[in-house]
Coordinates of C-alpha atoms in Angstrom, one line a residue:
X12 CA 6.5 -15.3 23.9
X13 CA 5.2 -18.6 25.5
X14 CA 2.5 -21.0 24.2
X15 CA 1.0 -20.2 27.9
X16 CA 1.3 -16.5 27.7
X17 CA -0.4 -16.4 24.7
X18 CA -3.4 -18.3 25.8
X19 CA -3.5 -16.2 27.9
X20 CA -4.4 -13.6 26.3
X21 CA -6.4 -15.5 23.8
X22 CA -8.8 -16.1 27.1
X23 CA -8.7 -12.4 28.3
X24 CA -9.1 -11.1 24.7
X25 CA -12.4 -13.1 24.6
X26 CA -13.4 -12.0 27.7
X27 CA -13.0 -7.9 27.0
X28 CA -13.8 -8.0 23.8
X29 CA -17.6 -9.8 24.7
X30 CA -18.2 -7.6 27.8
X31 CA -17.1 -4.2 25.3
X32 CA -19.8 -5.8 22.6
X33 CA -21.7 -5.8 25.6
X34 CA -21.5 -2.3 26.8
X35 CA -21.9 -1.0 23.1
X36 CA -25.1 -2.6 22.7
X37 CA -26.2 -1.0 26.1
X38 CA -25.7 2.5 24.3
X39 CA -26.4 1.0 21.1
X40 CA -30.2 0.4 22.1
X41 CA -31.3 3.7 24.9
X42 CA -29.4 6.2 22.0
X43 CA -31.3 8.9 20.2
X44 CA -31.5 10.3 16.9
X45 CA -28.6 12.9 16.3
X46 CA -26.7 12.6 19.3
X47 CA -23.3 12.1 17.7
X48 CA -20.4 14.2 16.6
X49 CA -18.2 14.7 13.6
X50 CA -14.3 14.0 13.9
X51 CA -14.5 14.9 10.1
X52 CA -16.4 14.3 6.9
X53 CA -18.5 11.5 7.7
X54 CA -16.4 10.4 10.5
X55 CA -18.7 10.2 13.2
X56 CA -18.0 10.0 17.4
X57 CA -20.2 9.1 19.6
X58 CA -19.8 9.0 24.0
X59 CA -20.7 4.9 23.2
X60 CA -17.0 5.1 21.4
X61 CA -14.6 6.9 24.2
X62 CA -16.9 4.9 26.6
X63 CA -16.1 1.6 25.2
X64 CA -12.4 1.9 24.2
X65 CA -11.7 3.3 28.1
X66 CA -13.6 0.0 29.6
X67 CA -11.7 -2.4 27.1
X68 CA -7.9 -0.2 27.8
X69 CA -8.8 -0.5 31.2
X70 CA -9.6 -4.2 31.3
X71 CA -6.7 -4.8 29.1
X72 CA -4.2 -3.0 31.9
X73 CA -5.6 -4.6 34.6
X74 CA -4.8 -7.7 32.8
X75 CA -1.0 -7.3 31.1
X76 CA 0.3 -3.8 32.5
X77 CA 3.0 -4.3 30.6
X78 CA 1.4 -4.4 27.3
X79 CA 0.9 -1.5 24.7
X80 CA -2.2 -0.3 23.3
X81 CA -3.0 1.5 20.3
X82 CA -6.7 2.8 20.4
X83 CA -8.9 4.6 18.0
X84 CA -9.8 7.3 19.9
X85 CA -6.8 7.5 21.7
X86 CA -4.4 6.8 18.9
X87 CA -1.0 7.6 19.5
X88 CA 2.1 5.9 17.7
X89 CA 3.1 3.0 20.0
X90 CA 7.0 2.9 21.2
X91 CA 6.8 -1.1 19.9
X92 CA 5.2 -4.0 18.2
X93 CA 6.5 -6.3 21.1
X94 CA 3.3 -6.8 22.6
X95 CA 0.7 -5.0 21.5
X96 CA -3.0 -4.1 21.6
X97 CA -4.4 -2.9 18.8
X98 CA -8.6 -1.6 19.6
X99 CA -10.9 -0.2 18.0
X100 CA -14.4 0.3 20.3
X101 CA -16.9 0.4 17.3
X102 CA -16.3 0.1 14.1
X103 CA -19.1 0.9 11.7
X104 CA -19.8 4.0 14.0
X105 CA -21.9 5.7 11.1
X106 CA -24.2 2.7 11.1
X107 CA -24.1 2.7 14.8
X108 CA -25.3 6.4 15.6
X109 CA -28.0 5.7 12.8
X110 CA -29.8 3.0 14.6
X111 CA -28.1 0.4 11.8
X112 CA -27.5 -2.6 13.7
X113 CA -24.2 -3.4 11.9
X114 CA -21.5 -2.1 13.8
X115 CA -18.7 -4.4 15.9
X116 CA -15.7 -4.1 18.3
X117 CA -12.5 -5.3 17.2
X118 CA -9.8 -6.2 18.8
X119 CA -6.6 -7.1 17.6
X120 CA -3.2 -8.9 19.6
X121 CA 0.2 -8.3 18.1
X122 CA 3.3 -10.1 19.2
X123 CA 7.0 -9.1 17.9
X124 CA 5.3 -7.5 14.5
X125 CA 2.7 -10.5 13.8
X126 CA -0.5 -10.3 14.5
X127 CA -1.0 -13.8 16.8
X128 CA -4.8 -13.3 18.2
X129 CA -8.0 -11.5 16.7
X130 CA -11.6 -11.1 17.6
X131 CA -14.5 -9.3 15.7
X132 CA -17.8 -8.7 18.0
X133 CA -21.5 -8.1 16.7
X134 CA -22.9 -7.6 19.9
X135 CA -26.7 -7.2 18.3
X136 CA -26.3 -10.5 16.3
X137 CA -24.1 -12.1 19.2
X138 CA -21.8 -12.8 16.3
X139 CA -18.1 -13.4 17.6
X140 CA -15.2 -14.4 15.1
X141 CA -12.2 -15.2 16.5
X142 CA -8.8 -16.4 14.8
X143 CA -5.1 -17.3 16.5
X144 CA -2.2 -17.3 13.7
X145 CA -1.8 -21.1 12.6
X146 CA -4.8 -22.7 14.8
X147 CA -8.5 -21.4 13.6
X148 CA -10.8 -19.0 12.6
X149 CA -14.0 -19.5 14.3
X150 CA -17.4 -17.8 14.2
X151 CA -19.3 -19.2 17.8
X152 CA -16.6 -22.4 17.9
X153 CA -17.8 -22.9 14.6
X154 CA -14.5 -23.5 11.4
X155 CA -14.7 -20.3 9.1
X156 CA -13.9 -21.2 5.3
X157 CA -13.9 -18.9 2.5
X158 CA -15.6 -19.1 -0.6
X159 CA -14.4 -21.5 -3.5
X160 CA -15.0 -19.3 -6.0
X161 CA -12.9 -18.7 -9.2
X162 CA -14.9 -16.8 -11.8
X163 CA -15.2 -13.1 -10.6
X164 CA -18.3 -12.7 -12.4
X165 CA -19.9 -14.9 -9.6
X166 CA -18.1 -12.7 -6.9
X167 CA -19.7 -10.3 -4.0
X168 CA -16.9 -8.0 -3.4
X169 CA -17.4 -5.0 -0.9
X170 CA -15.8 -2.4 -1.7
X171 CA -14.9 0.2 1.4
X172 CA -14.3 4.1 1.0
X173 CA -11.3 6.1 2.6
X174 CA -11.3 9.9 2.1
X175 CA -6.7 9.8 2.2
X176 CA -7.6 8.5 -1.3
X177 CA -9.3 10.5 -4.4
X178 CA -12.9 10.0 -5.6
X179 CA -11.3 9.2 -8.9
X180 CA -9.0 6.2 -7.5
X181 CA -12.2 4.7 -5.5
X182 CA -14.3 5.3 -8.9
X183 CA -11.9 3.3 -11.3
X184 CA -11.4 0.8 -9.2
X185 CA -15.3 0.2 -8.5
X186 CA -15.0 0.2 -12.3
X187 CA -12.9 -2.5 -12.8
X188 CA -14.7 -4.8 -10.3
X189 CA -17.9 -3.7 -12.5
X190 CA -16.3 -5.1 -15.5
X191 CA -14.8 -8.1 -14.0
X192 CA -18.5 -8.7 -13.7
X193 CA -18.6 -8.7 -9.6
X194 CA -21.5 -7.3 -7.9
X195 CA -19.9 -4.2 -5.7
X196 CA -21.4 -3.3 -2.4
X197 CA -20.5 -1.3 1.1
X198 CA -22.3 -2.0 4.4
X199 CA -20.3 0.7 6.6
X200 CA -18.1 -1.5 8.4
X201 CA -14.7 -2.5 7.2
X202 CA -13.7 -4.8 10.3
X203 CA -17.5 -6.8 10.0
X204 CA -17.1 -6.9 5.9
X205 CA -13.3 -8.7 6.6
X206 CA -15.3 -10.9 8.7
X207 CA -18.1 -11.8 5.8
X208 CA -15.1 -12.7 3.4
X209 CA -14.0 -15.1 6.1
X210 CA -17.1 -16.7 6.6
X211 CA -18.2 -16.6 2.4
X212 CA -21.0 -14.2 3.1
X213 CA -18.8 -12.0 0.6
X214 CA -15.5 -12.7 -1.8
X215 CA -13.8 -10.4 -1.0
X216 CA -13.3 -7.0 0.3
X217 CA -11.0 -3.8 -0.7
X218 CA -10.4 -0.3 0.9
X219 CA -7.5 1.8 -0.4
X220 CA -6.5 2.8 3.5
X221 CA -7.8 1.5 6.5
X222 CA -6.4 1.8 9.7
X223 CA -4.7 -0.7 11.7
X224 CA -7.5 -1.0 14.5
X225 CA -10.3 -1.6 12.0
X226 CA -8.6 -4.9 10.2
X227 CA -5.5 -6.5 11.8
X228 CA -8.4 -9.0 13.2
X229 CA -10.4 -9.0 10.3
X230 CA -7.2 -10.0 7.9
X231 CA -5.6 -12.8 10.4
X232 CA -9.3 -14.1 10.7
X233 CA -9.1 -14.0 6.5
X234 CA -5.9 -15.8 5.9
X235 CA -6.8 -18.3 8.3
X236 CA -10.2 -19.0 7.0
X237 CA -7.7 -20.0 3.5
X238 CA -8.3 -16.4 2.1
X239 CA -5.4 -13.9 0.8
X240 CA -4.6 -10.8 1.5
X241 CA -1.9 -8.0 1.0
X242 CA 0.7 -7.1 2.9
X243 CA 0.4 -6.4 6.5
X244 CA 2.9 -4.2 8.3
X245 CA 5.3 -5.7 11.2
X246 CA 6.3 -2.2 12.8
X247 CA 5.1 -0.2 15.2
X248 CA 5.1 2.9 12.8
X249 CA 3.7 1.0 10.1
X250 CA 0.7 -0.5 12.1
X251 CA 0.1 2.9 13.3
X252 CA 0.0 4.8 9.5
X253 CA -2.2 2.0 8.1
X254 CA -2.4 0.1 5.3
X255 CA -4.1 -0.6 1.6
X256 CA -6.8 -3.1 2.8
X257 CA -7.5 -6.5 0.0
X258 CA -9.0 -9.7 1.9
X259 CA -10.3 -12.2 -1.1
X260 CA -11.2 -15.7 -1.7
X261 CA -7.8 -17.2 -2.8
X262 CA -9.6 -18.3 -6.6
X263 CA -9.6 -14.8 -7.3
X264 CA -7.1 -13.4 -5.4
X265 CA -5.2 -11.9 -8.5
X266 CA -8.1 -11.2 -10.5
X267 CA -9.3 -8.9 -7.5
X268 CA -5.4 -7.2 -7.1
X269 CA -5.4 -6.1 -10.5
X270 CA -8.7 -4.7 -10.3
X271 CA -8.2 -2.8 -7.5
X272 CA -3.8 -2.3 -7.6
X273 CA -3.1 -3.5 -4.8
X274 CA -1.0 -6.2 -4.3
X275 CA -1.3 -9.5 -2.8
X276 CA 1.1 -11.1 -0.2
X277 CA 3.1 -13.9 -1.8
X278 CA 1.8 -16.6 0.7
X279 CA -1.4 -16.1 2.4
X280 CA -0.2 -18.4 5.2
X281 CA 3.0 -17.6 5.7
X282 CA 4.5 -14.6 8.0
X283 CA 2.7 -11.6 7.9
X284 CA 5.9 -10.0 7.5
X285 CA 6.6 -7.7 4.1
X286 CA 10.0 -8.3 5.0
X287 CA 9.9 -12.1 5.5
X288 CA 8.9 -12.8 2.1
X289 CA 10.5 -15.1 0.5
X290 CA 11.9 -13.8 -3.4
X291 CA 8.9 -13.7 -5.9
X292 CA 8.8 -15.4 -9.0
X293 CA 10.2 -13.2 -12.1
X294 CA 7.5 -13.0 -14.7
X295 CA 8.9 -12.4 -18.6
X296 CA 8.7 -8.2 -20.2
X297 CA 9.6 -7.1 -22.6
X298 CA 13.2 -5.4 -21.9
X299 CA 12.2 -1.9 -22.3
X300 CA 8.4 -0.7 -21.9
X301 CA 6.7 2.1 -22.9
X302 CA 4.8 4.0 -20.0
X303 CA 3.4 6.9 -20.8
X304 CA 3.3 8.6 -24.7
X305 CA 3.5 12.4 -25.4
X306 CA 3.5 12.8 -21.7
X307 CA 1.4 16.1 -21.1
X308 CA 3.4 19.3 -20.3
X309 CA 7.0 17.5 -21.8
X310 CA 6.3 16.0 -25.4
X311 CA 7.9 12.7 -24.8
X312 CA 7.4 9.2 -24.2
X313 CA 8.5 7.6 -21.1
X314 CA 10.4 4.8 -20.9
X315 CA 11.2 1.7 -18.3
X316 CA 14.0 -0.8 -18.7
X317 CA 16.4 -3.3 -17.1
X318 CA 20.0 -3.7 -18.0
X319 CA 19.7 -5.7 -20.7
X320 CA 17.3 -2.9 -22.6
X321 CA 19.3 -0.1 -21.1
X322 CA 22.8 -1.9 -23.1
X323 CA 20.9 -2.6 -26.1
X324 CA 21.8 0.8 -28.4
X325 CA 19.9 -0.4 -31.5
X326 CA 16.5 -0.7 -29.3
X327 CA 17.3 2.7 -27.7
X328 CA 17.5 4.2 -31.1
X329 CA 14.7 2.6 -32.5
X330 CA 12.3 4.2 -29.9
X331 CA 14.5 7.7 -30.7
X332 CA 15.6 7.2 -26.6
X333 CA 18.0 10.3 -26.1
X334 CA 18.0 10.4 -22.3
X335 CA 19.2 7.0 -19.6
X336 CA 18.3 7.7 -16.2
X337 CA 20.3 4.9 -14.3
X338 CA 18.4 4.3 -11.0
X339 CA 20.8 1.2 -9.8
X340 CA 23.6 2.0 -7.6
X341 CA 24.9 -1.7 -8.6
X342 CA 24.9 -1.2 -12.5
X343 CA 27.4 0.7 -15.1
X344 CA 26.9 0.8 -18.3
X345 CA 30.1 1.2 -20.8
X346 CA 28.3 3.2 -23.2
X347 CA 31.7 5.1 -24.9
X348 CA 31.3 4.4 -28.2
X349 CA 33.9 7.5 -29.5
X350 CA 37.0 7.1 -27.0
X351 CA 38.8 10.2 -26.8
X352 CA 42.0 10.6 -28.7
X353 CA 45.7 9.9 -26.8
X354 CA 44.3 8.1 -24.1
X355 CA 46.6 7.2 -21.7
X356 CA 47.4 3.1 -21.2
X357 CA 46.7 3.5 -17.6
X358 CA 43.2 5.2 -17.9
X359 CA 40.1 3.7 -18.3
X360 CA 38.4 4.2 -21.7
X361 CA 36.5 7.3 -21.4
X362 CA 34.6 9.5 -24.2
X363 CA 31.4 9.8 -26.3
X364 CA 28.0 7.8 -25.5
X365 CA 25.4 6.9 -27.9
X366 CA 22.9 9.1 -25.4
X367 CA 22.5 11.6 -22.5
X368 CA 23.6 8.9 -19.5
X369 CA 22.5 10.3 -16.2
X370 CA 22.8 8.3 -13.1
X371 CA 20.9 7.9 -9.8
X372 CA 22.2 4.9 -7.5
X373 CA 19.6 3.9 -5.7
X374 CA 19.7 1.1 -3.2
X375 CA 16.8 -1.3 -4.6
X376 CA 15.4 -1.5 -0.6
X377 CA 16.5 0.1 2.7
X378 CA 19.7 1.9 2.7
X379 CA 19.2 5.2 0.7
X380 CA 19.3 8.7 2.4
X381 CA 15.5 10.1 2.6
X382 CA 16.1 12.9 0.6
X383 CA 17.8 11.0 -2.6
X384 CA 14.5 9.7 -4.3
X385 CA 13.3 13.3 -4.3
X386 CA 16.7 14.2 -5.6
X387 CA 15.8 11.4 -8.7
X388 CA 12.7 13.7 -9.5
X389 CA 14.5 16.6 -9.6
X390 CA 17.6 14.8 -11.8
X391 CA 14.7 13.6 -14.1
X392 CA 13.1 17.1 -14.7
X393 CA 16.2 18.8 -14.7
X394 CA 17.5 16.3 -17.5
X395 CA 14.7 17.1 -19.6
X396 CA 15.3 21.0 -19.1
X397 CA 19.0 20.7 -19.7
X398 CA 20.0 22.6 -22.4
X399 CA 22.8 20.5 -24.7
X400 CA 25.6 23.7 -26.0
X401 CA 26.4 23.8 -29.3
X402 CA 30.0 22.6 -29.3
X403 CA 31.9 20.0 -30.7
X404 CA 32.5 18.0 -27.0
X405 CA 29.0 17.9 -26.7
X406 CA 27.9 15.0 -29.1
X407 CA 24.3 14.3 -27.7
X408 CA 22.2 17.4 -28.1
X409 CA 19.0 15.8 -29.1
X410 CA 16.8 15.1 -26.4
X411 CA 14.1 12.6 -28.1
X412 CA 12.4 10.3 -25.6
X413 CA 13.9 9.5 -21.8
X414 CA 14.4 6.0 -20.4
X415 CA 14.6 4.8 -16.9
X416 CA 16.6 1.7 -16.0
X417 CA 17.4 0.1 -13.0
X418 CA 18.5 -3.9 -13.2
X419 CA 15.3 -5.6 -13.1
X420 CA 13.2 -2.7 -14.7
X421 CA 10.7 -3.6 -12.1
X422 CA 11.1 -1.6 -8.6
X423 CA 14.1 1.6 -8.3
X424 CA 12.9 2.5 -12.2
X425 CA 9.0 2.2 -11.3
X426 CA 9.2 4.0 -8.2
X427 CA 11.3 7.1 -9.5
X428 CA 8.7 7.4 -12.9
X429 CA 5.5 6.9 -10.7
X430 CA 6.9 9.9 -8.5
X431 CA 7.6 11.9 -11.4
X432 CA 3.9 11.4 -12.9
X433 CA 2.3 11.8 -10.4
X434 CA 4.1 15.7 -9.1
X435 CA 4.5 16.0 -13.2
X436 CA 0.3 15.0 -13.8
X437 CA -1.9 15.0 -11.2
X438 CA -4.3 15.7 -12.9
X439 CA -4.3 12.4 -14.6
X440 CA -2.7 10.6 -11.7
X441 CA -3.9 12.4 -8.8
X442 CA -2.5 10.0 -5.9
X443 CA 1.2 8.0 -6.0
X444 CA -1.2 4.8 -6.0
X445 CA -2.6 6.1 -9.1
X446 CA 0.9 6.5 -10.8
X447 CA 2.2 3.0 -9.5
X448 CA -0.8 1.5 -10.5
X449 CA -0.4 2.3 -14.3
X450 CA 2.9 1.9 -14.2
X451 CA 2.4 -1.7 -13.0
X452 CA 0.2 -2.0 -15.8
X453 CA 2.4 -0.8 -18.4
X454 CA 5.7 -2.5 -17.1
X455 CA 3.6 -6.1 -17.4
X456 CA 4.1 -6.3 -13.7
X457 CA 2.6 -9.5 -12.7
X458 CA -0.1 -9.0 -9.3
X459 CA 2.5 -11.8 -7.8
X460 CA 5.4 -9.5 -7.8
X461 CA 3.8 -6.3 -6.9
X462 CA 4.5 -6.8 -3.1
X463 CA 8.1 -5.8 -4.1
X464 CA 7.6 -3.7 -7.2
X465 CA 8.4 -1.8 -6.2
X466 CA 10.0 -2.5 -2.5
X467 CA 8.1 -0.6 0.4
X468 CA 11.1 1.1 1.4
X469 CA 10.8 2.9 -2.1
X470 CA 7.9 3.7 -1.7
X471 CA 8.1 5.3 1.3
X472 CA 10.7 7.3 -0.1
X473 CA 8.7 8.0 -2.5
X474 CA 5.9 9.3 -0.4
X475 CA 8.3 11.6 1.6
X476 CA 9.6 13.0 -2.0
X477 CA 6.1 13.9 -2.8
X478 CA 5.5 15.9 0.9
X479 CA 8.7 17.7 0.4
X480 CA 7.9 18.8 -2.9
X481 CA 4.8 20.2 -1.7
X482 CA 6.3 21.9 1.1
X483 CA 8.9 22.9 -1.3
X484 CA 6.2 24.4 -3.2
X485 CA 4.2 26.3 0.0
X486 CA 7.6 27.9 0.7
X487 CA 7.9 29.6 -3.0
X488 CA 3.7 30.2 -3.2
X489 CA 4.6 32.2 0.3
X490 CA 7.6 34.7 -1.1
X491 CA 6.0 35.2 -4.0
X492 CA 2.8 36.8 -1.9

């Protein structure tokens, strides 16, 4: 894409995005009380919304015919991130069919993956933000700047709600902002309150999902204004599922990811690309951590390593570890510590381990077949079913407490025992966010590294392990009526 094609549609995206703020503020001031529908709980629609979003799709058309366009009202998962619109007609439509005048239009412009051009429009304040990747963010040609701020009990942090996450996850991590000391608050638009943060009006501002029309602008107009944020998605399909949403002032950037669990990107300048980070820094743990005590439901302590706590058998038996779960397709363990008698020259040693060794082989990224993290669930429960026979070739029947290792101890092993507490507890950990979040915590997992611990891929994987489970589980609730 060509410095010239990309003013170009720096100067259109102005142009719609003003005349759409202008439309909206048309409907905005001739509407009346109540007339507005429900997409779902508190998820209003209102004719200023399908009005809007077909005058801005329509401009944009006219304009680049060639161009995608993902829309809010019209969302449909676009074939690329080559060139693409990203829209949203109102955001803050609550506030909007209430007679609140905070609402916006927000429009984003995405080029190969990266989000190049973004504009945020308050038609009733005439406030217009705009930011283009490596030149500005502006408010009315005016330099944005965030806030200087480094002690979060100065902060103004807004904190959004999304109903894909529990009340419990929103609760705690209100809670943890409350105790950093920052004063907590929610104005009804996420794309406007990415905006504040960008200007200082506000710190920072969190939401656990948001979707991709209401804050690609908002984050590129963040990170150029010197703020931080987390990772933003450089696919088509990722754009279009959405993303955890943290925007911050960068003096307490990793005050505000621990609070909330989500993490940062490593370099709030640098490609917006998960995939285009460079290596993280590797904080110090402890080589084995413990993660969860008397786990409810299976009476053992659960365990994270990397290889050097997995190969350390005095540290195994002194936290009474009877069970190695081996998520690393890249590690082996020689853990015979009773060869077998009349081994042959030619043979590899083989015999008698110190524990119950089960392995996994995970990739630690892209690579692994969808179904094998679900398998690793499975492979975990079923290890901690198995029952040991009473023979003399069985050596290991104790069970005691279970370990997971993978090399690093800090992404396959955190993914696989955040899946399994969360299906295993959800009543303690009722979201996969929940489960990574305290395993994070318990690992010593530094807010730096939590971009890749554990990897998205993983993740992902994980997140398909949890929907098959409960299909799984539909299926059997189904026979048995």
């Amino acid at each position: 894409m060509t410095t010239i094609d990309i003013e170009q549609h720096e100067t259109a995206l102005k142009r719609i995005i003003v005349a759409a703020g202008d439309t909206a503020l048309r409907f905005f001031v001739s509407r009346k009380a109540g007339e507005y529908a429900l997409k779902g709980p508190q998820d209003f629609l209102t004719e200023a919304d399908t009005f809007v979003e077909g005058e801005v799709v329509g401009a944009i058309r006219e304009a680049f015919p060639d161009d995608l366009i993902l829309g809010e009202e019209s969302a449909s998962q676009p074939a690329s991130a080559e060139s693409l619109w990203v829209v949203d007609p109102i955001d803050g439509t609550a506030n909007f069919a209430r007679g609140i005048a905070h609402f916006c239009v927000c429009i984003a412009w995405v080029c190969r993956g990266v989000t190049e051009l973004g504009a945020i429009y308050n038609p009733v304040s005439q406030e217009l933000y705009q930011a283009r990747r490596g030149r500005y963010a502006l408010k009315n040609g005016q330099p944005l700047r965030c806030t200087a701020i480094t002690d979060p009990q100065r902060a103004a942090v807004e904190l959004g709600w999304s109903a894909r996450h529990s009340q419990r996850r929103y609760l705690d991590v209100m809670a943890s902002l409350l105790t950093l000391g920052a004063s907590v608050r929610r104005g009804g638009s996420g794309a406007l309150a990415l905006a504040w943060v960008a200007e200082g009006r506000t710190d920072g501002y969190i939401e656990m999902h948001m979707n991709a029309w209401d804050c690609l602008a908002g984050l590129l107009l963040v990170r150029e204004a010197g703020g931080r944020t987390g990772i933003i998605p450089d696919s088509a399909e990722g754009i279009f599922n959405g993303l955890p949403v943290l925007a911050v002032a960068p003096g307490i950037a990793v005050a505000l990811a621990r609070a909330s669990g989500i993490p940062l990107a490593l370099d709030a300048q640098s490609s917006t690309s998960a995939a285009a980070q460079p290596p993280g820094v590797r904080y110090p743990r402890p080589a084995i951590s413990l993660i969860e005590e008397d786990f409810p439901g299976w009476g053992m302590n659960i365990y994270i390593g990397d290889s050097c706590g997995v190969s350390d058998t005095a540290l195994l038996a002194e936290h009474d570890i009877g069970i190695v779960i081996n998520c690393a397709v890249n590690l082996d363990i020689d853990w015979v510590i009773l060869p077998e008698a009349a081994t042959a020259a030619h043979l590899l040693c083989h015999g008698a381990g110190p524990v119950r060794y089960y392995k996994l082989g995970l990739v630690d990224g892209e690579g692994n077949a969808p179904e094998m993290l679900h398998a690793g669930y499975h492979l975990m429960r079923s290890a901690l079913l198995q029952q040991i026979p009473n023979k003399a070739s069985y050596r290991n029947r104790k069970r005691g407490n279970i370990l997971v290792n993978c090399r690093g101890g800090r992404s396959r092993s955190v993914a696989l025992v955040a899946l399994f507490m969360h299906l295993e507890c959800p009543e303690r950990f009722p979201t996969l966010d929940d489960a990574i979040a305290r395993v994070r915590d318990r690992r010593q997992l530094h807010p730096d590294e939590w971009f890749e611990t554990p990897k998205p891929s993983l993740t992902r994987l994980a997140e398909h392990a949890v929907m098959r489970e409960r299909a799984i589980a539909a299926v059997e609730q189904g026979h048995e009526q």
